[in-house]
Amino acid sequence: MASNCSLLNPIHENLIIGELLMLFDDLRINKARLQNTLEESARIGKTDKNGLIRCAVTDEDKIGRDLLVKWYKECGCEVIIDEMGNIFAKRPGKNPSLGAVLSGSHFDTQKPGGRFDGILGVLGALEVMRTINENGIELERDFIIVDWTNEEGGWFAPACMGSGVWAGNHTKEWAYARKDRDGYAVFGEELERIGYKGSFPASHKEWNIYAAYELHIEQGPQLWKENIQIGAPKGILCLHWYDIWLEGTANQVGPTPMAGRNDALLAFSEMNIVVNNVAHQMGNMVGTVGEIQNYPNSRNIIPDKVHFTVDVRSWDDDHALKAWEMMKKEFEIIAERRGCILRTEETWKVAHAPFDRELYNRVVEISEQLNYSCKRMVSGAGHDMSEINQVTRGAMIFVPSVEGRSHVEVEETPYEDCERGTNVLLHCILKTANEV
Ligand code: GLV
Ligand code: MN
Ligand code: MN
């Protein structure tokens, strides 16, 4: 540890914890430093339209990780890299046996994605660490920043891969064997290639975590539309991912009559409509086809193979499952009628994540103390917290997304909002890491 991390500032020495917390009421993060850090991150994998392409286990991901590790070491942290490449930066507290407070998110992006999704959660936690350090504050508990591997799952499915293994929902061997969207690269080999297949066991059982916070952009329109500064989600919708393969018969488009074709793409087109219709009919859920591969993808060959994905989300897990069952039944009828073979696979299923009541309320209370407007809400986007919340107490802090846009290059959150969210995180950490 650097000396300013481990020493209590002499003026704090005779104060009891309650008095210390009052003393820190006025403490705020450094907005300019947070902005600089976000801007430095936004250069790694930058696209022409000011977005980012920094998919997990790529060369850009490695550059981003190297920078994070450098920053963590400058803070005097112990850096631990586990078998899934999850990076932990630990700042010891006075009493490590009490259990640590964990905060972070992910540094990988969609292809292409924006500059804030996940990144704000990691760099916000880093800014909190820097603020605590420079004020010579000693915490009762360890404070740990985490960067989870492959949260996005857009290139190597599923999402939340690093946190999912850590939470015990997949084996690391299963994750290592996952192939990329093109079916070529193997996840474990790529993780090793970029030098981030660590040796520390990727399991929550190796850690004593007391509470976890994740700062994130909302990725939806509510805060932006209502002009509210902070969102306090009570939890995250369930996320169910399915992969579907269709096999028909390829043929020359000219001489083959319209009647009797086994056109896999046509069958898919009907199935896409089914997903949309079922989601509308059921209500209280969303259903999306986001990825499709069509083969041989030639304008004058009837397509014989299609692969596509279905993403189903709801607060009610049974409701989401019922919707999928309805979709699947319709798919079977369509496949039969179109003379196609249908195969479906459940790729990922994470239950809806209700957050810890006390931590969730704390986000609201601290926002109010800081005079920020705050809204209780639900997260439609998936987060590592969906997994983490299953093995520890968790909560999230949201800040607005301009026009509700995310997973796009124009994703934007004003730095003032990033600052406010990071101040809420700072005070959540100060309070929670001093609870004994
Ligand atoms: C995570 O990025 C999600 O799919 O919501
Ligand atoms: Mn994210
Ligand atoms: Mn995302």
Tab-separated table of C-alpha atoms and ligand atoms in Angstrom:
chain	number	residue	atom	x	y	z
A	1	MET	CA	0.000	0.000	0.000
A	2	ALA	CA	1.139	3.527	-0.644
A	3	SER	CA	1.507	5.352	2.643
A	4	ASN	CA	-1.518	7.579	2.055
A	5	CYS	CA	-3.690	4.466	1.633
A	6	SER	CA	-2.941	2.831	4.913
A	7	LEU	CA	-2.517	5.704	7.332
A	8	LEU	CA	-5.305	7.487	9.060
A	9	ASN	CA	-4.832	11.206	8.705
A	10	PRO	CA	-3.566	12.369	12.164
A	11	ILE	CA	-6.457	14.847	12.491
A	12	HIS	CA	-8.911	11.914	12.310
A	13	GLU	CA	-7.188	9.829	14.936
A	14	ASN	CA	-9.349	10.506	17.966
A	15	LEU	CA	-12.699	10.548	16.202
A	16	ILE	CA	-15.174	7.700	16.475
A	17	ILE	CA	-16.717	6.341	13.287
A	18	GLY	CA	-19.949	8.358	13.453
A	19	GLU	CA	-17.972	11.583	13.869
A	20	LEU	CA	-15.650	10.564	11.062
A	21	LEU	CA	-18.595	10.023	8.698
A	22	MET	CA	-19.949	13.479	9.584
A	23	LEU	CA	-16.533	14.924	8.892
A	24	PHE	CA	-16.669	13.335	5.454
A	25	ASP	CA	-20.170	14.649	4.633
A	26	ASP	CA	-18.639	17.387	2.541
A	27	LEU	CA	-16.260	15.090	0.716
A	28	ARG	CA	-16.708	15.010	-3.075
A	29	ILE	CA	-14.928	13.247	-5.907
A	30	ASN	CA	-12.744	15.165	-8.361
A	31	LYS	CA	-14.851	15.730	-11.472
A	32	ALA	CA	-11.960	16.869	-13.678
A	33	ARG	CA	-9.912	13.803	-12.788
A	34	LEU	CA	-12.895	11.497	-13.428
A	35	GLN	CA	-13.470	13.171	-16.802
A	36	ASN	CA	-9.781	12.820	-17.773
A	37	THR	CA	-9.851	9.152	-16.843
A	38	LEU	CA	-13.021	8.544	-18.873
A	39	GLU	CA	-11.474	10.400	-21.806
A	40	GLU	CA	-8.294	8.362	-21.618
A	41	SER	CA	-10.374	5.179	-21.656
A	42	ALA	CA	-12.347	6.518	-24.651
A	43	ARG	CA	-9.171	6.511	-26.776
A	44	ILE	CA	-8.729	2.732	-26.506
A	45	GLY	CA	-10.722	1.189	-29.335
A	46	LYS	CA	-12.185	4.538	-30.471
A	47	THR	CA	-14.414	4.447	-33.572
A	48	ASP	CA	-14.907	7.207	-36.152
A	49	LYS	CA	-18.249	8.110	-34.563
A	50	ASN	CA	-16.753	8.566	-31.082
A	51	GLY	CA	-17.875	5.166	-29.858
A	52	LEU	CA	-15.735	2.208	-28.822
A	53	ILE	CA	-14.982	-1.261	-30.093
A	54	ARG	CA	-13.244	-2.956	-27.179
A	55	CYS	CA	-14.678	-6.448	-27.091
A	56	ALA	CA	-13.583	-8.857	-24.397
A	57	VAL	CA	-10.307	-10.745	-24.935
A	58	THR	CA	-9.242	-8.673	-27.947
A	59	ASP	CA	-6.049	-6.619	-28.281
A	60	GLU	CA	-7.958	-3.454	-27.326
A	61	ASP	CA	-9.284	-5.167	-24.209
A	62	LYS	CA	-5.691	-6.016	-23.257
A	63	ILE	CA	-4.609	-2.369	-23.674
A	64	GLY	CA	-7.538	-1.247	-21.509
A	65	ARG	CA	-6.753	-3.830	-18.838
A	66	ASP	CA	-3.060	-2.870	-18.782
A	67	LEU	CA	-4.052	0.740	-18.167
A	68	LEU	CA	-6.432	-0.250	-15.362
A	69	VAL	CA	-3.733	-2.325	-13.674
A	70	LYS	CA	-1.308	0.616	-13.925
A	71	TRP	CA	-3.894	2.950	-12.329
A	72	TYR	CA	-4.693	0.446	-9.587
A	73	LYS	CA	-1.006	0.044	-8.746
A	74	GLU	CA	-0.577	3.824	-8.617
A	75	CYS	CA	-3.301	3.763	-5.944
A	76	GLY	CA	-1.202	1.327	-3.955
A	77	CYS	CA	-3.660	-1.518	-4.432
A	78	GLU	CA	-2.919	-5.193	-4.499
A	79	VAL	CA	-4.010	-6.437	-7.946
A	80	ILE	CA	-5.455	-9.945	-8.229
A	81	ILE	CA	-6.325	-11.544	-11.575
A	82	ASP	CA	-8.440	-14.673	-11.443
A	83	GLU	CA	-8.805	-17.621	-13.826
A	84	MET	CA	-11.534	-15.782	-15.753
A	85	GLY	CA	-9.450	-12.625	-16.127
A	86	ASN	CA	-11.607	-10.733	-13.603
A	87	ILE	CA	-9.334	-8.019	-12.179
A	88	PHE	CA	-9.613	-7.084	-8.506
A	89	ALA	CA	-7.804	-4.116	-6.935
A	90	LYS	CA	-7.749	-4.368	-3.155
A	91	ARG	CA	-7.266	-1.572	-0.633
A	92	PRO	CA	-6.988	-3.144	2.820
A	93	GLY	CA	-9.156	-1.840	5.616
A	94	LYS	CA	-8.415	-1.851	9.325
A	95	ASN	CA	-10.326	-5.055	9.851
A	96	PRO	CA	-10.290	-7.361	6.788
A	97	SER	CA	-12.119	-10.157	8.641
A	98	LEU	CA	-15.267	-7.974	8.555
A	99	GLY	CA	-15.710	-8.612	4.833
A	100	ALA	CA	-15.015	-6.304	1.917
A	101	VAL	CA	-17.041	-3.763	0.002
A	102	LEU	CA	-16.825	-4.474	-3.724
A	103	SER	CA	-17.523	-2.007	-6.511
A	104	GLY	CA	-16.959	-2.080	-10.246
A	105	SER	CA	-18.437	-3.128	-13.548
A	106	HIS	CA	-16.926	-4.004	-16.946
A	107	PHE	CA	-14.414	-2.392	-19.305
A	108	ASP	CA	-15.424	-4.318	-22.446
A	109	THR	CA	-17.885	-2.927	-24.999
A	110	GLN	CA	-20.343	-3.983	-27.638
A	111	LYS	CA	-19.142	-4.049	-31.252
A	112	PRO	CA	-19.608	-1.143	-31.635
A	113	GLY	CA	-20.594	0.299	-28.276
A	114	GLY	CA	-20.283	3.495	-26.290
A	115	ARG	CA	-17.796	5.131	-23.934
A	116	PHE	CA	-19.810	4.802	-20.713
A	117	ASP	CA	-21.551	1.418	-20.513
A	118	GLY	CA	-19.678	-0.492	-17.781
A	119	ILE	CA	-16.701	1.834	-18.044
A	120	LEU	CA	-18.225	4.444	-15.739
A	121	GLY	CA	-18.712	1.763	-13.073
A	122	VAL	CA	-15.047	0.763	-13.143
A	123	LEU	CA	-13.619	4.280	-13.417
A	124	GLY	CA	-16.140	5.685	-10.923
A	125	ALA	CA	-14.917	3.136	-8.365
A	126	LEU	CA	-11.323	4.110	-9.218
A	127	GLU	CA	-12.184	7.783	-8.649
A	128	VAL	CA	-13.699	6.855	-5.270
A	129	MET	CA	-10.483	5.003	-4.389
A	130	ARG	CA	-8.376	8.026	-5.386
A	131	THR	CA	-10.591	10.395	-3.376
A	132	ILE	CA	-10.407	8.202	-0.279
A	133	ASN	CA	-6.647	7.857	-0.643
A	134	GLU	CA	-5.861	11.531	-1.068
A	135	ASN	CA	-7.918	12.349	2.005
A	136	GLY	CA	-6.004	9.828	4.068
A	137	ILE	CA	-9.140	7.965	5.050
A	138	GLU	CA	-8.777	4.597	6.624
A	139	LEU	CA	-11.824	2.341	6.193
A	140	GLU	CA	-12.838	-0.428	8.551
A	141	ARG	CA	-13.348	-2.873	5.698
A	142	ASP	CA	-11.348	-3.746	2.596
A	143	PHE	CA	-12.469	-1.822	-0.463
A	144	ILE	CA	-12.130	-3.725	-3.725
A	145	ILE	CA	-12.596	-2.476	-7.290
A	146	VAL	CA	-13.529	-5.107	-9.847
A	147	ASP	CA	-13.465	-5.274	-13.639
A	148	TRP	CA	-15.524	-8.300	-14.720
A	149	THR	CA	-14.511	-10.116	-17.915
A	150	ASN	CA	-16.853	-10.182	-20.907
A	151	GLU	CA	-19.971	-8.592	-19.517
A	152	GLU	CA	-21.323	-7.781	-22.963
A	153	GLY	CA	-21.445	-11.278	-24.426
A	154	GLY	CA	-22.108	-9.812	-27.874
A	155	TRP	CA	-19.068	-11.533	-29.362
A	156	PHE	CA	-18.582	-14.479	-27.004
A	157	ALA	CA	-21.988	-15.431	-25.519
A	158	PRO	CA	-23.206	-15.411	-22.850
A	159	ALA	CA	-23.045	-12.013	-21.195
A	160	CYS	CA	-21.695	-11.622	-17.643
A	161	MET	CA	-19.327	-14.510	-18.271
A	162	GLY	CA	-16.661	-13.557	-15.724
A	163	SER	CA	-19.151	-12.702	-12.986
A	164	GLY	CA	-21.279	-15.757	-13.889
A	165	VAL	CA	-18.351	-18.127	-13.282
A	166	TRP	CA	-17.402	-16.201	-10.125
A	167	ALA	CA	-20.967	-16.561	-8.812
A	168	GLY	CA	-20.858	-20.315	-9.495
A	169	ASN	CA	-23.418	-20.344	-12.313
A	170	HIS	CA	-21.024	-21.762	-14.957
A	171	THR	CA	-17.821	-23.748	-14.756
A	172	LYS	CA	-14.685	-22.064	-16.001
A	173	GLU	CA	-14.131	-24.991	-18.412
A	174	TRP	CA	-17.513	-24.309	-20.037
A	175	ALA	CA	-16.631	-20.616	-20.379
A	176	TYR	CA	-13.163	-21.371	-21.789
A	177	ALA	CA	-14.724	-23.531	-24.527
A	178	ARG	CA	-17.171	-20.878	-25.776
A	179	LYS	CA	-16.653	-19.879	-29.400
A	180	ASP	CA	-17.004	-16.389	-30.848
A	181	ARG	CA	-19.919	-15.291	-33.035
A	182	ASP	CA	-18.101	-16.477	-36.165
A	183	GLY	CA	-17.397	-19.840	-34.565
A	184	TYR	CA	-13.599	-19.563	-34.829
A	185	ALA	CA	-11.890	-18.125	-31.750
A	186	VAL	CA	-12.081	-19.997	-28.456
A	187	PHE	CA	-12.607	-17.863	-25.356
A	188	GLY	CA	-10.063	-19.535	-23.060
A	189	GLU	CA	-7.339	-19.381	-25.712
A	190	GLU	CA	-7.987	-15.691	-26.369
A	191	LEU	CA	-7.945	-14.906	-22.647
A	192	GLU	CA	-4.567	-16.617	-22.409
A	193	ARG	CA	-3.309	-14.872	-25.563
A	194	ILE	CA	-3.916	-11.417	-24.061
A	195	GLY	CA	-2.147	-12.487	-20.858
A	196	TYR	CA	-5.124	-12.262	-18.504
A	197	LYS	CA	-5.817	-15.898	-17.663
A	198	GLY	CA	-4.818	-15.543	-14.032
A	199	SER	CA	-4.225	-18.257	-11.489
A	200	PHE	CA	-6.420	-17.073	-8.610
A	201	PRO	CA	-9.585	-19.264	-8.404
A	202	ALA	CA	-12.559	-17.601	-10.122
A	203	SER	CA	-15.028	-18.121	-7.311
A	204	HIS	CA	-16.869	-15.963	-4.806
A	205	LYS	CA	-15.980	-18.626	-2.240
A	206	GLU	CA	-12.423	-17.278	-2.235
A	207	TRP	CA	-13.677	-13.874	-1.070
A	208	ASN	CA	-15.415	-12.475	1.955
A	209	ILE	CA	-17.716	-9.841	0.461
A	210	TYR	CA	-19.987	-7.818	2.727
A	211	ALA	CA	-21.708	-5.699	0.063
A	212	ALA	CA	-21.370	-4.747	-3.603
A	213	TYR	CA	-22.280	-1.602	-5.543
A	214	GLU	CA	-22.290	-1.048	-9.301
A	215	LEU	CA	-22.489	2.454	-10.765
A	216	HIS	CA	-23.867	2.399	-14.324
A	217	ILE	CA	-25.562	4.490	-16.960
A	218	GLU	CA	-29.293	3.792	-17.136
A	219	GLN	CA	-29.202	2.744	-20.820
A	220	GLY	CA	-32.889	3.608	-21.101
A	221	PRO	CA	-34.953	6.824	-21.334
A	222	GLN	CA	-36.576	7.279	-17.927
A	223	LEU	CA	-34.093	9.512	-16.078
A	224	TRP	CA	-33.345	11.561	-19.183
A	225	LYS	CA	-37.018	12.133	-20.044
A	226	GLU	CA	-37.980	13.033	-16.489
A	227	ASN	CA	-34.840	15.103	-15.911
A	228	ILE	CA	-33.867	13.110	-12.818
A	229	GLN	CA	-30.238	12.921	-11.739
A	230	ILE	CA	-29.930	9.532	-10.021
A	231	GLY	CA	-31.731	6.222	-10.509
A	232	ALA	CA	-31.985	3.683	-7.703
A	233	PRO	CA	-32.961	0.348	-9.238
A	234	LYS	CA	-34.756	-2.073	-6.949
A	235	GLY	CA	-33.367	-4.847	-9.118
A	236	ILE	CA	-32.795	-6.220	-12.622
A	237	LEU	CA	-35.151	-8.100	-14.944
A	238	CYS	CA	-34.474	-11.756	-15.601
A	239	LEU	CA	-32.539	-12.451	-18.779
A	240	HIS	CA	-33.080	-15.541	-20.896
A	241	TRP	CA	-30.993	-16.122	-24.014
A	242	TYR	CA	-31.809	-18.741	-26.648
A	243	ASP	CA	-30.047	-19.850	-29.835
A	244	ILE	CA	-32.127	-21.230	-32.673
A	245	TRP	CA	-30.974	-23.104	-35.779
A	246	LEU	CA	-33.109	-23.785	-38.844
A	247	GLU	CA	-32.262	-26.111	-41.674
A	248	GLY	CA	-34.115	-26.089	-45.000
A	249	THR	CA	-33.072	-26.872	-48.572
A	250	ALA	CA	-30.850	-24.680	-50.723
A	251	ASN	CA	-31.631	-24.341	-54.411
A	252	GLN	CA	-31.307	-22.090	-57.435
A	253	VAL	CA	-33.866	-19.280	-57.031
A	254	GLY	CA	-34.842	-19.044	-60.724
A	255	PRO	CA	-36.043	-22.495	-61.711
A	256	THR	CA	-37.367	-23.530	-58.253
A	257	PRO	CA	-41.136	-22.895	-58.039
A	258	MET	CA	-42.458	-20.879	-55.132
A	259	ALA	CA	-44.593	-23.761	-53.946
A	260	GLY	CA	-42.805	-26.440	-51.952
A	261	ARG	CA	-39.659	-24.492	-51.072
A	262	ASN	CA	-37.955	-25.125	-47.713
A	263	ASP	CA	-36.701	-21.589	-47.240
A	264	ALA	CA	-35.036	-21.279	-43.827
A	265	LEU	CA	-34.876	-17.479	-43.992
A	266	LEU	CA	-38.585	-17.247	-44.733
A	267	ALA	CA	-39.300	-19.494	-41.747
A	268	PHE	CA	-37.091	-17.224	-39.635
A	269	SER	CA	-38.974	-14.124	-40.836
A	270	GLU	CA	-42.222	-15.533	-39.485
A	271	MET	CA	-40.502	-16.490	-36.223
A	272	ASN	CA	-39.181	-12.967	-35.757
A	273	ILE	CA	-42.746	-11.665	-35.962
A	274	VAL	CA	-43.814	-14.301	-33.429
A	275	VAL	CA	-41.234	-13.051	-30.897
A	276	ASN	CA	-42.530	-9.514	-31.257
A	277	ASN	CA	-46.205	-10.531	-31.105
A	278	VAL	CA	-45.828	-12.754	-28.047
A	279	ALA	CA	-43.960	-9.997	-26.152
A	280	HIS	CA	-46.784	-7.546	-26.971
A	281	GLN	CA	-49.535	-10.022	-26.078
A	282	MET	CA	-47.983	-11.092	-22.784
A	283	GLY	CA	-47.051	-7.558	-21.649
A	284	ASN	CA	-44.660	-6.848	-18.727
A	285	MET	CA	-41.781	-8.251	-20.737
A	286	VAL	CA	-39.583	-7.607	-23.758
A	287	GLY	CA	-38.577	-10.060	-26.466
A	288	THR	CA	-35.958	-9.396	-29.146
A	289	VAL	CA	-34.232	-11.102	-32.048
A	290	GLY	CA	-30.896	-9.281	-32.254
A	291	GLU	CA	-28.586	-11.594	-34.140
A	292	ILE	CA	-29.073	-13.625	-37.275
A	293	GLN	CA	-26.767	-15.526	-39.643
A	294	ASN	CA	-28.157	-16.570	-42.980
A	295	TYR	CA	-26.473	-19.189	-45.210
A	296	PRO	CA	-25.225	-19.231	-47.818
A	297	ASN	CA	-26.357	-15.570	-47.895
A	298	SER	CA	-26.422	-15.245	-51.653
A	299	ARG	CA	-29.100	-13.329	-53.546
A	300	ASN	CA	-29.722	-16.198	-55.948
A	301	ILE	CA	-29.711	-19.179	-53.599
A	302	ILE	CA	-32.683	-20.169	-51.457
A	303	PRO	CA	-31.270	-20.048	-47.879
A	304	ASP	CA	-30.911	-23.460	-46.275
A	305	LYS	CA	-29.536	-22.503	-42.869
A	306	VAL	CA	-30.327	-19.746	-40.394
A	307	HIS	CA	-29.070	-19.185	-36.890
A	308	PHE	CA	-30.729	-16.540	-34.740
A	309	THR	CA	-30.999	-15.491	-31.107
A	310	VAL	CA	-33.934	-14.628	-28.857
A	311	ASP	CA	-33.552	-12.443	-25.759
A	312	VAL	CA	-36.486	-12.501	-23.304
A	313	ARG	CA	-36.644	-10.290	-20.178
A	314	SER	CA	-39.186	-9.705	-17.438
A	315	TRP	CA	-39.364	-8.999	-13.704
A	316	ASP	CA	-41.331	-12.247	-13.465
A	317	ASP	CA	-39.203	-15.304	-14.319
A	318	ASP	CA	-42.224	-17.589	-14.852
A	319	HIS	CA	-43.849	-15.048	-17.142
A	320	ALA	CA	-40.673	-14.939	-19.261
A	321	LEU	CA	-40.538	-18.739	-19.387
A	322	LYS	CA	-44.189	-18.941	-20.405
A	323	ALA	CA	-43.499	-16.455	-23.204
A	324	TRP	CA	-40.600	-18.554	-24.450
A	325	GLU	CA	-42.753	-21.701	-24.399
A	326	MET	CA	-45.369	-19.897	-26.512
A	327	MET	CA	-42.711	-18.725	-28.945
A	328	LYS	CA	-41.206	-22.198	-29.223
A	329	LYS	CA	-44.584	-23.798	-29.918
A	330	GLU	CA	-45.173	-21.307	-32.752
A	331	PHE	CA	-41.655	-21.924	-34.068
A	332	GLU	CA	-42.398	-25.661	-34.272
A	333	ILE	CA	-45.593	-25.043	-36.262
A	334	ILE	CA	-43.809	-22.672	-38.656
A	335	ALA	CA	-40.828	-25.013	-39.121
A	336	GLU	CA	-43.152	-27.899	-39.937
A	337	ARG	CA	-45.135	-25.838	-42.436
A	338	ARG	CA	-41.946	-24.533	-44.101
A	339	GLY	CA	-40.278	-27.973	-44.218
A	340	CYS	CA	-37.385	-26.936	-41.980
A	341	ILE	CA	-35.638	-28.734	-39.150
A	342	LEU	CA	-35.688	-26.703	-35.942
A	343	ARG	CA	-33.182	-26.891	-33.076
A	344	THR	CA	-33.258	-24.640	-30.001
A	345	GLU	CA	-30.846	-24.228	-27.135
A	346	GLU	CA	-31.021	-22.275	-23.888
A	347	THR	CA	-27.715	-20.401	-23.810
A	348	TRP	CA	-28.108	-18.362	-20.643
A	349	LYS	CA	-30.704	-17.880	-17.995
A	350	VAL	CA	-30.266	-15.513	-15.103
A	351	ALA	CA	-33.137	-14.966	-12.679
A	352	HIS	CA	-34.493	-11.508	-11.929
A	353	ALA	CA	-32.310	-9.870	-9.282
A	354	PRO	CA	-34.074	-8.073	-6.414
A	355	PHE	CA	-31.457	-5.945	-4.645
A	356	ASP	CA	-30.726	-5.768	-0.976
A	357	ARG	CA	-33.392	-3.513	0.545
A	358	GLU	CA	-30.995	-1.711	2.880
A	359	LEU	CA	-28.399	-0.948	0.205
A	360	TYR	CA	-31.073	0.080	-2.291
A	361	ASN	CA	-32.590	2.473	0.280
A	362	ARG	CA	-29.107	3.751	1.058
A	363	VAL	CA	-28.652	4.826	-2.571
A	364	VAL	CA	-31.880	6.862	-2.292
A	365	GLU	CA	-30.991	8.357	1.114
A	366	ILE	CA	-27.493	9.362	0.048
A	367	SER	CA	-28.805	10.911	-3.183
A	368	GLU	CA	-31.226	12.976	-1.096
A	369	GLN	CA	-28.479	14.004	1.339
A	370	LEU	CA	-26.421	15.194	-1.615
A	371	ASN	CA	-29.446	17.109	-2.937
A	372	TYR	CA	-29.716	15.072	-6.107
A	373	SER	CA	-33.119	14.191	-7.512
A	374	CYS	CA	-33.604	10.431	-7.403
A	375	LYS	CA	-36.053	7.911	-8.816
A	376	ARG	CA	-36.735	4.361	-7.681
A	377	MET	CA	-36.889	2.164	-10.754
A	378	VAL	CA	-36.145	-1.240	-12.318
A	379	SER	CA	-33.201	-2.076	-14.558
A	380	GLY	CA	-34.145	-3.427	-17.969
A	381	ALA	CA	-30.492	-3.802	-18.925
A	382	GLY	CA	-28.561	-6.782	-17.626
A	383	HIS	CA	-25.518	-6.222	-15.424
A	384	ASP	CA	-22.855	-8.187	-13.610
A	385	MET	CA	-24.907	-7.386	-10.526
A	386	SER	CA	-27.522	-9.908	-11.794
A	387	GLU	CA	-24.932	-12.595	-10.982
A	388	ILE	CA	-23.159	-10.973	-8.020
A	389	ASN	CA	-26.412	-10.271	-6.202
A	390	GLN	CA	-26.986	-14.047	-5.965
A	391	VAL	CA	-23.978	-14.515	-3.694
A	392	THR	CA	-23.754	-11.228	-1.820
A	393	ARG	CA	-25.825	-8.136	-0.999
A	394	GLY	CA	-25.912	-5.782	-3.943
A	395	ALA	CA	-27.288	-2.489	-5.232
A	396	MET	CA	-26.784	-0.203	-8.224
A	397	ILE	CA	-26.634	3.525	-8.900
A	398	PHE	CA	-27.865	4.808	-12.263
A	399	VAL	CA	-27.159	8.069	-14.073
A	400	PRO	CA	-29.034	9.310	-17.164
A	401	SER	CA	-28.340	8.225	-20.734
A	402	VAL	CA	-28.870	11.061	-23.207
A	403	GLU	CA	-32.047	10.309	-25.172
A	404	GLY	CA	-32.033	6.874	-23.569
A	405	ARG	CA	-29.511	5.588	-26.110
A	406	SER	CA	-26.975	2.892	-25.282
A	407	HIS	CA	-25.165	0.018	-27.024
A	408	VAL	CA	-24.574	2.555	-29.799
A	409	GLU	CA	-21.619	4.769	-30.625
A	410	VAL	CA	-23.519	7.964	-29.770
A	411	GLU	CA	-24.124	6.748	-26.214
A	412	GLU	CA	-23.659	9.834	-24.029
A	413	THR	CA	-23.845	10.821	-20.371
A	414	PRO	CA	-22.855	14.382	-19.367
A	415	TYR	CA	-19.822	14.521	-17.078
A	416	GLU	CA	-21.910	16.340	-14.447
A	417	ASP	CA	-24.102	13.241	-14.240
A	418	CYS	CA	-21.045	10.975	-14.039
A	419	GLU	CA	-19.803	13.178	-11.194
A	420	ARG	CA	-23.120	12.989	-9.311
A	421	GLY	CA	-23.317	9.202	-9.648
A	422	THR	CA	-19.720	8.838	-8.455
A	423	ASN	CA	-20.416	11.075	-5.447
A	424	VAL	CA	-23.325	8.800	-4.511
A	425	LEU	CA	-21.001	5.819	-4.900
A	426	LEU	CA	-18.358	7.536	-2.741
A	427	HIS	CA	-20.772	8.024	0.137
A	428	CYS	CA	-22.252	4.527	-0.226
A	429	ILE	CA	-18.710	3.133	0.044
A	430	LEU	CA	-17.752	5.380	2.979
A	431	LYS	CA	-20.843	4.364	4.912
A	432	THR	CA	-20.824	0.666	4.086
A	433	ALA	CA	-17.080	0.143	4.461
A	434	ASN	CA	-17.196	1.690	7.938
A	435	GLU	CA	-20.062	-0.458	9.207
A	436	VAL	CA	-18.866	-2.785	11.912
B	1	GLV	C1	-26.180	-6.065	-21.199
B	1	GLV	O1	-25.410	-5.414	-21.846
B	1	GLV	C2	-27.522	-6.346	-21.615
B	1	GLV	O2	-27.700	-7.112	-22.569
B	1	GLV	O3	-28.464	-5.779	-21.038
B	2	MN	MN	-22.968	-2.573	-18.890
B	3	MN	MN	-23.758	-3.346	-22.304
